[in-house]
Short mmCIF file of C-alpha atoms in Angstrom, two decimals:
data_model
loop_
_atom_site.label_atom_id
_atom_site.label_comp_id
_atom_site.label_asym_id
_atom_site.label_seq_id
_atom_site.Cartn_x
_atom_site.Cartn_y
_atom_site.Cartn_z
CA TYR A 834 4.45 54.58 157.01
CA TYR A 835 8.11 54.93 156.29
CA TYR A 836 10.30 55.18 159.24
CA SER A 837 12.45 58.02 160.37
CA SER A 838 15.35 56.76 162.31
CA MET A 839 15.91 57.67 165.90
CA ALA A 840 19.57 58.07 165.19
CA LYS A 841 18.78 61.00 162.94
CA ASP A 842 21.61 60.25 160.61
CA GLY A 843 19.72 60.03 157.36
CA GLY A 844 17.40 57.34 158.54
CA VAL A 845 15.49 55.14 156.26
CA SER A 846 16.03 55.19 152.56
CA CYS A 847 13.41 54.40 150.06
CA LEU A 848 14.79 53.54 146.68
CA ARG A 849 11.67 54.07 144.65
CA SER A 850 12.77 56.49 141.98
CA SER A 851 9.44 57.71 140.65
CA GLU A 852 8.07 58.83 143.98
CA MET A 853 11.15 60.58 145.27
CA LEU A 854 10.94 63.50 142.94
CA ASN A 855 7.28 64.18 143.60
CA VAL A 856 7.51 64.46 147.33
CA GLY A 857 8.64 67.77 148.68
CA ILE A 858 10.51 67.22 151.88
CA GLY A 859 11.47 70.75 152.73
CA GLY A 860 15.13 71.45 152.82
CA MET A 861 16.29 67.88 153.01
CA GLU A 862 19.30 66.95 150.98
CA PRO A 863 19.21 63.22 150.35
CA PRO A 864 22.53 61.39 150.39
CA PRO A 865 23.62 59.94 147.07
CA LEU A 866 22.35 56.49 146.23
CA ASP A 867 24.90 53.83 146.90
CA LEU A 868 24.17 50.89 144.66
CA ASP A 869 26.55 48.73 146.61
CA GLU A 870 24.60 49.08 149.79
CA VAL A 871 22.32 46.32 150.85
CA HIS A 872 18.71 47.42 151.14
CA VAL A 873 16.47 45.48 153.48
CA LEU A 874 12.72 45.72 153.82
CA ALA A 875 11.71 44.94 157.40
CA VAL A 876 8.12 44.08 158.26
CA ASP A 877 6.82 43.96 161.84
CA ASP A 878 3.64 45.19 163.47
CA SER A 879 5.43 45.87 166.76
CA LEU A 880 6.97 49.31 166.99
CA VAL A 881 9.59 48.22 169.49
CA ASP A 882 10.62 45.31 167.29
CA ARG A 883 10.76 47.50 164.19
CA ILE A 884 13.14 49.88 165.91
CA VAL A 885 15.33 47.08 167.14
CA ILE A 886 15.49 45.26 163.82
CA GLU A 887 16.14 48.50 162.00
CA ARG A 888 19.05 49.28 164.29
CA LEU A 889 20.39 45.75 164.01
CA LEU A 890 20.35 46.03 160.25
CA ARG A 891 21.80 49.50 160.08
CA ILE A 892 24.60 48.62 162.43
CA THR A 893 25.51 45.88 159.93
CA SER A 894 25.62 48.45 157.13
CA CYS A 895 22.23 47.89 155.56
CA LYS A 896 19.85 50.53 154.38
CA VAL A 897 16.47 49.78 155.92
CA THR A 898 12.86 50.44 155.06
CA ALA A 899 10.62 49.41 157.94
CA VAL A 900 6.88 48.95 157.53
CA ASP A 901 4.23 47.83 159.95
CA SER A 902 2.25 45.28 157.98
CA GLY A 903 2.27 42.83 155.10
CA TRP A 904 -0.02 45.15 153.16
CA ARG A 905 2.42 48.02 153.48
CA ALA A 906 5.19 45.73 152.38
CA LEU A 907 3.29 44.71 149.25
CA GLU A 908 2.44 48.31 148.59
CA PHE A 909 6.09 49.25 148.91
CA LEU A 910 7.06 46.51 146.49
CA GLY A 911 4.30 47.41 144.08
CA LEU A 912 2.67 44.02 144.49
CA ASP A 913 -0.55 45.31 145.96
CA ASN A 914 -2.37 45.28 142.66
CA ASP A 915 -2.18 43.12 139.62
CA LYS A 916 -0.87 45.79 137.31
CA ALA A 917 2.70 45.24 136.38
CA SER A 918 4.47 48.51 136.77
CA ASP A 919 7.78 49.48 135.27
CA GLU A 920 8.85 51.74 138.09
CA PHE A 921 9.08 48.84 140.49
CA ASP A 922 11.64 47.19 138.28
CA LYS A 923 14.00 49.86 139.52
CA LEU A 924 13.30 49.13 143.15
CA LYS A 925 16.31 47.52 144.73
CA VAL A 926 15.49 45.22 147.60
CA ASP A 927 18.16 42.75 148.66
CA MET A 928 16.35 41.07 151.49
CA ILE A 929 12.98 41.04 153.17
CA ILE A 930 12.75 40.21 156.84
CA THR A 931 9.31 39.78 158.29
CA ASP A 932 7.60 38.84 161.52
CA TYR A 933 5.41 35.76 161.29
CA CYS A 934 2.54 36.71 163.60
CA MET A 935 0.97 39.88 162.31
CA PRO A 936 -2.66 40.94 162.21
CA GLY A 937 -4.25 41.04 158.77
CA MET A 938 -1.57 39.28 156.76
CA THR A 939 0.85 36.90 158.37
CA GLY A 940 4.50 36.74 157.45
CA TYR A 941 3.81 33.41 155.82
CA GLU A 942 1.15 34.91 153.55
CA LEU A 943 3.50 37.73 152.70
CA LEU A 944 6.21 35.22 151.90
CA LYS A 945 3.90 33.40 149.51
CA LYS A 946 2.92 36.58 147.71
CA ILE A 947 6.55 37.57 147.29
CA LYS A 948 7.49 34.17 145.95
CA GLU A 949 4.59 34.33 143.52
CA SER A 950 5.78 37.60 142.07
CA SER A 951 8.07 37.68 139.10
CA SER A 952 9.99 40.74 140.21
CA PHE A 953 10.77 39.76 143.77
CA ARG A 954 10.74 35.99 143.96
CA GLN A 955 14.53 35.95 143.93
CA VAL A 956 14.78 38.17 146.96
CA PRO A 957 15.65 36.20 150.10
CA VAL A 958 12.89 36.33 152.67
CA VAL A 959 13.65 35.74 156.33
CA ILE A 960 10.90 34.96 158.81
CA MET A 961 11.09 35.98 162.48
CA SER A 962 8.95 34.45 165.17
CA SER A 963 8.78 34.43 168.93
CA GLU A 964 7.49 30.87 168.85
CA ASN A 965 9.69 27.93 168.08
CA VAL A 966 7.17 25.78 166.24
CA LEU A 967 8.74 23.20 163.99
CA THR A 968 5.72 22.87 161.71
CA ARG A 969 5.73 26.62 161.25
CA ILE A 970 9.43 26.66 160.46
CA ASP A 971 9.03 23.81 157.98
CA ARG A 972 6.11 25.46 156.29
CA CYS A 973 8.05 28.66 155.78
CA LEU A 974 11.14 26.95 154.52
CA GLU A 975 9.07 24.88 152.12
CA GLU A 976 7.46 28.00 150.79
CA GLY A 977 10.90 29.35 150.00
CA ALA A 978 11.99 31.29 153.06
CA GLU A 979 15.71 31.75 153.19
CA ASP A 980 15.96 31.54 156.94
CA PHE A 981 13.97 31.52 160.13
CA LEU A 982 15.00 33.54 163.16
CA LEU A 983 13.73 33.04 166.66
CA LYS A 984 12.86 36.24 168.45
CA PRO A 985 14.24 38.15 170.20
CA VAL A 986 16.65 38.74 167.37
CA LYS A 987 20.26 39.25 168.31
CA LEU A 988 23.16 41.00 166.66
CA ALA A 989 24.83 37.68 165.87
CA ASP A 990 21.72 36.57 163.94
CA VAL A 991 21.71 39.66 161.78
CA LYS A 992 25.46 39.55 161.23
CA ARG A 993 25.08 36.03 159.97
CA LEU A 994 22.29 37.03 157.60
CA ARG A 995 24.32 39.96 156.44
CA SER A 996 27.33 37.83 155.66
CA CYS A 997 25.10 35.62 153.53
CA LEU A 998 24.08 38.63 151.51
CA THR A 999 27.57 39.64 150.51
CA GLY A 1000 27.00 38.82 146.92
CA ASP A 1001 28.52 42.18 146.10
CA VAL A 1002 31.33 43.04 148.41
CA LYS A 1003 32.31 46.67 148.25
CA LEU A 1004 36.04 47.09 148.55
CA SER A 1005 37.58 50.29 149.84
CA ASN A 1006 38.56 51.47 146.37
CA GLY A 1007 34.96 51.17 145.23
CA ASN A 1008 35.36 48.13 143.02
CA LYS A 1009 32.62 45.61 143.20
CA ARG A 1010 33.43 41.98 143.53
CA LYS A 1011 30.60 39.63 142.64
CA LEU A 1012 30.04 36.03 143.56
CA PRO A 1013 29.16 33.75 140.63
CA GLU A 1014 25.66 33.45 139.16
CA ASP A 1015 23.80 32.70 142.35
CA SER A 1016 24.18 36.18 143.77
CA VAL A 1017 21.44 38.78 143.77
CA SER A 1018 21.78 40.70 140.57
CA VAL A 1019 21.86 44.44 140.88
CA ASP A 1020 20.72 46.45 137.93
CA THR A 1021 23.76 48.66 137.51
CA SER A 1022 22.15 50.66 134.78
CA LEU A 1023 19.97 52.43 137.30
CA PRO A 1024 19.73 56.20 136.91
CA PRO A 1025 22.21 58.02 139.14
CA PRO A 1026 20.15 60.70 140.90
CA PRO A 1027 19.99 60.58 144.71
CA LEU A 1028 17.08 58.51 145.85
CA SER A 1029 16.96 58.66 149.61
CA LEU A 1030 13.94 59.76 151.50
CA THR A 1031 12.86 59.94 155.08
CA PHE A 1032 9.28 60.01 156.27
CA SER A 1033 8.18 60.11 159.82
CA THR A 1034 5.62 57.48 160.49
CA ASN A 1035 2.42 57.33 162.36
CA SER A 1036 2.21 53.60 162.62
CA SER A 1037 -1.26 53.67 164.08
CA ASP A 1038 -2.85 54.74 160.86
CA SER A 1039 -2.60 51.53 158.89
CA SER A 1040 -5.31 51.54 156.29
CA PRO A 1041 -6.61 47.97 156.16
CA PRO A 1042 -8.70 46.97 159.16
CA LEU A 1043 -6.77 44.82 161.55
CA SER A 1044 -8.01 41.38 162.39
CA PRO A 1045 -7.09 39.84 165.71
CA VAL A 1046 -3.68 38.36 165.97
CA GLU A 1047 -3.61 34.70 165.05
CA VAL A 1048 -2.95 32.54 168.01
CA PHE A 1049 -1.12 29.38 167.21
CA SER A 1050 -1.32 26.46 169.53
CA SER A 1051 2.20 25.30 169.86
CA PRO A 1052 2.51 21.94 171.52
CA LEU A 1053 6.01 21.64 170.16
CA SER A 1054 7.29 24.92 171.46
CA SER A 1055 10.04 24.68 173.98
CA PRO A 1056 9.32 25.74 177.55
CA GLU A 1057 10.22 29.30 178.26
CA ASP A 1058 13.81 29.18 179.26
CA ASP A 1059 15.30 31.34 181.88
CA ASP A 1060 17.95 32.82 179.73
CA ASP A 1061 18.98 35.87 181.65
CA VAL A 1062 22.52 35.11 180.87
CA LEU A 1063 25.25 37.67 180.97
CA THR A 1064 27.55 37.12 178.11
CA SER A 1065 31.14 37.41 179.07
CA SER A 1066 32.11 38.21 175.54
CA PRO A 1067 30.89 41.59 174.39
CA GLU A 1068 31.18 40.65 170.75
CA GLY A 1069 28.53 38.02 170.54
CA SER A 1070 27.01 35.10 172.34
CA PRO A 1071 28.55 31.89 171.13
CA MET A 1072 25.62 30.01 172.60
CA SER A 1073 23.18 31.21 170.01
CA GLU A 1074 25.36 29.83 167.26
CA GLU A 1075 25.34 26.38 168.79
CA SER A 1076 21.68 25.94 169.59
CA PRO A 1077 20.22 23.66 166.93
CA ILE A 1078 16.60 24.68 167.30
CA ARG A 1079 17.04 28.42 167.19
CA ARG A 1080 16.83 28.46 163.47
CA GLN A 1081 17.05 26.37 160.42
CA LYS A 1082 18.91 27.49 157.41
CA MET A 1083 18.19 26.29 153.97
CA GLY A 1084 20.83 26.01 151.37
CA SER A 1085 23.98 27.90 150.80
CA PRO A 1086 24.60 31.57 151.38
CA GLY A 1087 23.73 32.23 147.79
CA LEU A 1088 20.26 32.16 146.37
CA ASP A 1089 18.63 29.19 144.77
CA LEU B 1065 53.06 77.65 194.52
CA MET B 1066 50.45 79.00 192.19
CA THR B 1067 49.83 82.69 192.16
CA ALA B 1068 46.34 83.98 191.71
CA LYS B 1069 47.31 85.02 188.22
CA SER B 1070 48.49 81.59 187.22
CA LEU B 1071 45.47 79.78 188.53
CA ALA B 1072 43.80 78.30 185.53
CA SER B 1073 40.09 78.55 185.04
CA LYS B 1074 38.05 75.69 183.76
CA GLU B 1075 35.04 75.66 181.58
CA THR B 1076 32.98 72.86 180.17
CA VAL B 1077 31.81 73.46 176.65
CA ASN B 1078 29.98 70.78 174.70
CA GLY B 1079 30.97 68.14 177.21
CA ARG B 1080 34.67 68.87 176.93
CA CYS B 1081 36.79 70.62 179.50
CA TRP B 1082 38.73 73.66 178.46
CA PHE B 1083 41.43 75.18 180.65
CA TYR B 1084 42.41 78.79 180.38
CA SER B 1085 45.51 80.33 181.90
CA ASP B 1086 48.23 82.75 181.05
CA ASP B 1087 50.76 80.66 182.98
CA ASP B 1088 51.99 77.40 181.49
CA ASP B 1089 53.25 75.91 184.77
CA GLY B 1090 50.09 76.86 186.56
CA ILE B 1091 47.97 75.18 184.01
CA SER B 1092 49.91 71.95 184.00
CA VAL B 1093 49.77 71.58 187.78
CA TYR B 1094 46.12 72.45 187.71
CA LEU B 1095 45.46 70.04 184.89
CA ASN B 1096 47.13 67.19 186.66
CA ARG B 1097 45.13 67.81 189.79
CA GLU B 1098 41.93 68.19 187.87
CA LEU B 1099 42.45 65.09 185.82
CA HIS B 1100 43.24 63.08 188.88
CA ALA B 1101 40.10 64.31 190.59
CA MET B 1102 38.06 63.66 187.47
CA ASN B 1103 39.46 60.18 187.10
CA THR B 1104 38.56 59.33 190.64
CA VAL B 1105 35.04 60.63 190.24
CA VAL B 1106 34.61 58.86 186.94
CA ALA B 1107 35.97 55.61 188.31
CA GLN B 1108 33.59 55.77 191.24
CA LEU B 1109 30.63 56.45 189.01
CA GLN B 1110 31.61 53.69 186.65
CA THR B 1111 31.82 51.20 189.48
CA GLN B 1112 28.47 52.35 190.77
CA PHE B 1113 26.98 51.94 187.32
CA GLN B 1114 28.49 48.52 186.80
CA ASP B 1115 27.30 47.28 190.19
CA TYR B 1116 23.82 48.59 189.67
CA LEU B 1117 23.51 47.09 186.23
CA VAL B 1118 24.74 43.73 187.45
CA SER B 1119 22.25 43.82 190.32
CA LEU B 1120 19.39 44.32 187.86
CA TYR B 1121 20.38 41.09 186.14
CA GLN B 1122 20.87 39.27 189.41
CA GLN B 1123 17.46 40.29 190.67
CA GLY B 1124 15.94 39.09 187.44
CA PHE B 1125 14.73 42.41 186.09
CA LEU B 1126 16.80 42.08 182.95
CA ASP B 1127 17.97 39.25 180.78
CA ASN B 1128 20.45 38.70 177.99
CA GLN B 1129 18.40 40.59 175.44
CA PHE B 1130 19.09 43.80 177.34
CA THR B 1131 22.77 43.07 176.88
CA GLU B 1132 22.08 42.69 173.17
CA LEU B 1133 20.39 46.09 173.09
CA ARG B 1134 23.37 47.71 174.76
CA LYS B 1135 25.59 46.36 172.02
CA LEU B 1136 23.61 48.45 169.56
CA GLN B 1137 24.42 51.67 171.35
CA ASP B 1138 27.54 53.70 170.63
CA GLU B 1139 28.85 57.25 170.88
CA GLY B 1140 26.82 58.17 167.83
CA THR B 1141 23.62 56.79 169.34
CA PRO B 1142 24.08 57.21 173.10
CA ASP B 1143 20.36 57.25 173.82
CA PHE B 1144 19.36 54.21 171.82
CA VAL B 1145 18.59 51.92 174.74
CA ALA B 1146 16.79 54.65 176.66
CA GLU B 1147 14.64 55.44 173.64
CA VAL B 1148 13.74 51.84 172.93
CA VAL B 1149 12.76 51.11 176.53
CA SER B 1150 10.80 54.34 176.64
CA LEU B 1151 8.75 53.15 173.67
CA PHE B 1152 8.35 49.81 175.39
CA PHE B 1153 6.98 51.47 178.52
CA ASP B 1154 4.56 53.51 176.40
CA ASP B 1155 3.46 50.24 174.83
CA CYS B 1156 2.94 48.70 178.27
CA SER B 1157 0.79 51.57 179.40
CA LYS B 1158 -1.41 51.50 176.29
CA LEU B 1159 -1.83 47.75 176.25
CA ILE B 1160 -2.57 47.53 179.96
CA ASN B 1161 -5.25 50.19 179.59
CA SER B 1162 -6.96 48.47 176.71
CA MET B 1163 -6.77 45.05 178.35
CA SER B 1164 -8.19 46.54 181.52
CA ARG B 1165 -11.16 47.82 179.57
CA SER B 1166 -11.68 44.42 177.98
CA LEU B 1167 -11.64 42.74 181.38
CA GLU B 1168 -13.84 45.29 183.06
CA ARG B 1169 -17.29 43.69 182.86
CA PRO B 1170 -17.37 40.10 184.09
CA GLU B 1171 -20.28 39.19 181.85
CA ASN B 1172 -18.64 40.51 178.73
CA VAL B 1173 -14.90 39.87 178.61
CA ASP B 1174 -13.21 40.05 175.24
CA PHE B 1175 -10.59 37.38 175.82
CA LYS B 1176 -9.44 37.56 172.24
CA GLN B 1177 -8.54 41.17 172.68
CA VAL B 1178 -6.82 40.44 175.99
CA ASP B 1179 -4.89 37.60 174.39
CA SER B 1180 -3.78 39.87 171.59
CA GLY B 1181 -2.59 42.43 174.12
CA VAL B 1182 -0.67 39.83 176.12
CA HIS B 1183 0.93 38.52 172.95
CA GLN B 1184 2.14 41.98 172.01
CA LEU B 1185 3.37 42.70 175.51
CA LYS B 1186 5.20 39.42 175.71
CA GLY B 1187 6.84 40.11 172.37
CA SER B 1188 8.06 43.57 173.15
CA SER B 1189 9.19 42.73 176.69
CA SER B 1190 11.17 39.86 175.24
CA SER B 1191 12.72 42.18 172.66
CA VAL B 1192 14.06 44.60 175.26
CA GLY B 1193 15.07 42.06 177.87
CA ALA B 1194 12.38 42.95 180.41
CA ARG B 1195 12.48 39.53 182.02
CA ARG B 1196 9.98 39.89 184.85
CA VAL B 1197 7.41 41.56 182.64
CA LYS B 1198 7.81 38.78 180.10
CA ASN B 1199 7.38 36.09 182.72
CA VAL B 1200 4.15 37.62 183.98
CA CYS B 1201 2.92 37.58 180.39
CA ILE B 1202 3.45 33.84 180.26
CA SER B 1203 1.13 33.31 183.23
CA PHE B 1204 -1.20 35.91 181.85
CA LYS B 1205 -1.54 34.01 178.59
CA GLU B 1206 -2.38 30.85 180.47
CA CYS B 1207 -5.19 32.60 182.34
CA CYS B 1208 -6.45 33.95 179.06
CA ASP B 1209 -6.41 30.54 177.40
CA VAL B 1210 -8.75 29.14 180.05
CA GLN B 1211 -10.77 32.35 180.17
CA ASN B 1212 -10.01 32.92 183.81
CA ARG B 1213 -11.02 36.53 184.37
CA GLU B 1214 -9.86 36.67 187.98
CA GLY B 1215 -6.49 35.29 187.02
CA CYS B 1216 -6.25 37.77 184.19
CA LEU B 1217 -6.99 40.65 186.50
CA ARG B 1218 -4.29 39.51 188.89
CA CYS B 1219 -1.79 39.20 186.06
CA LEU B 1220 -2.78 42.58 184.73
CA GLN B 1221 -2.08 44.13 188.09
CA GLN B 1222 1.21 42.34 188.32
CA VAL B 1223 2.36 43.32 184.86
CA ASP B 1224 1.49 46.91 185.65
CA TYR B 1225 3.57 46.74 188.81
CA GLU B 1226 6.50 45.09 187.07
CA TYR B 1227 6.79 47.48 184.19
CA LYS B 1228 6.61 50.48 186.48
CA MET B 1229 9.23 49.00 188.76
CA LEU B 1230 11.53 48.35 185.83
CA LYS B 1231 10.94 51.86 184.54
CA THR B 1232 12.13 53.30 187.84
CA LYS B 1233 15.18 51.03 187.96
CA LEU B 1234 16.22 51.86 184.43
CA GLN B 1235 15.72 55.56 185.02
CA ASP B 1236 18.24 55.31 187.84
CA LEU B 1237 20.59 53.42 185.55
CA PHE B 1238 20.34 55.99 182.78
CA ASN B 1239 20.92 58.79 185.29
CA LEU B 1240 24.15 57.11 186.32
CA GLU B 1241 25.11 56.88 182.68
CA LYS B 1242 24.51 60.59 182.25
CA GLN B 1243 26.61 61.40 185.28
CA ILE B 1244 29.49 59.35 183.92
CA VAL B 1245 29.33 61.13 180.59
CA GLN B 1246 29.10 64.52 182.23
CA ALA B 1247 32.12 63.69 184.37
CA GLY B 1248 33.99 62.96 181.17
CA GLY B 1249 34.01 59.18 181.41
CA ALA B 1250 32.97 56.35 179.16
CA ILE B 1251 30.13 53.94 179.85
CA PRO B 1252 31.42 50.51 180.81
CA GLN B 1253 30.39 48.01 178.15
CA HIS B 1254 31.69 44.72 179.36
CA PHE B 1255 30.62 42.45 182.15
CA PRO B 1256 32.65 40.25 184.40
CA SER B 1257 32.12 36.58 183.75
CA TYR B 1258 28.53 35.67 184.45
CA THR B 1259 29.41 32.43 186.13
CA ILE B 1260 30.72 34.35 189.07
CA LEU B 1261 27.51 36.30 189.35
CA ARG B 1262 24.88 33.69 188.71
CA PRO B 1263 26.35 30.24 189.35
CA ASP B 1264 22.81 28.83 189.50
CA ILE B 1265 22.10 29.68 185.88
CA ARG B 1266 23.59 27.51 183.19
CA PRO B 1267 23.63 28.53 179.53
CA CYS B 1268 21.05 26.67 177.48
CA LEU B 1269 23.23 24.89 174.96
CA ASP B 1270 21.04 21.89 174.22
CA ALA B 1271 17.61 21.80 172.58
#
């Protein structure tokens, strides 16, 4: 269920140290672990959306692990059982971005489980949804979501998220510059061996049985707008920055 | 005034043109002529590409999200958009088949399954900028909500038509892209100002 990237340039990295060494991926030389790199866990049941979000994140210099369900995400984080496990203390996840509407476990339920965990409650969780439902947004923010993005997600959205994650800014000479206490702390005493891994996924083989997608009645959702707009600026659409209902952001760029 | 001996030969290796000649003057004259010819061909192809792409937006096949996808493509990932839309079209085919099965028997329609399929289709069409497909999904969902089987069947047929139409259009677009690259040119990335093209559409700045 890990994702091999279409770009074939090293693809998805999984920073789980214990598993790396046990899996024999013939002939593959993993790139060295870069502790300064931001690692994002992306969760979406749609294959198309997973590919797009993965690309969006990688183009903004994040390492990405993409999974297709909340269960996979919990499994990846080691939260799928009640046993506390030491190996997951070494797992470096800087942000989790998840779709809201997913069969089985919604993004909201995943958010709650993450916030209940001692090891990952500090990790910012971003919710994505195709429906602009204020009650849904509020509920997520109240539960501790860092941000809420309206789908389809654009490059400007991810760039903005990325800039909020620059707790550790890597300078060209390799020095790390940290923001004060409210940044995500990276355990710099991690063992050095290379920890990257690429699986190819068969996303149709998810183990828990899927329940039908939740359908939310959304009386507050805005009418479908005809936004086939050509942006004149190739760099980004200024319009998405201005729209007040596209997303709500809670707090400062740092973590609470 | 090139002799047969000085006439340079040209070869394309790995997408780059290599000129061979034992005569320096011959090769420079040849090069200039070749480059001029290439530039003209490339410029024509680029204009063709640009015009075709713009027409797809004007006719409503594509929306801004397709533009966003194109931003994610670069020299290192020249097939990104083509690969994503290909997956989208696979998705369409699968979902349409399963929804068709669910709608097959009038006395036993699984509207929940159909609704789930429409939701997924709407989501992925929105993510790639497939505007017409997405719009059909909106009507489709409405038919589903009121359990209108006839309406659903009509929408199903329409969504099938739309995705196949878009697939053909984009195939033509990607072929143009390939031709540009093979001719040694770069894919145009920028658009002229949209207000000239679609004066009837205003950006949605307010809630």
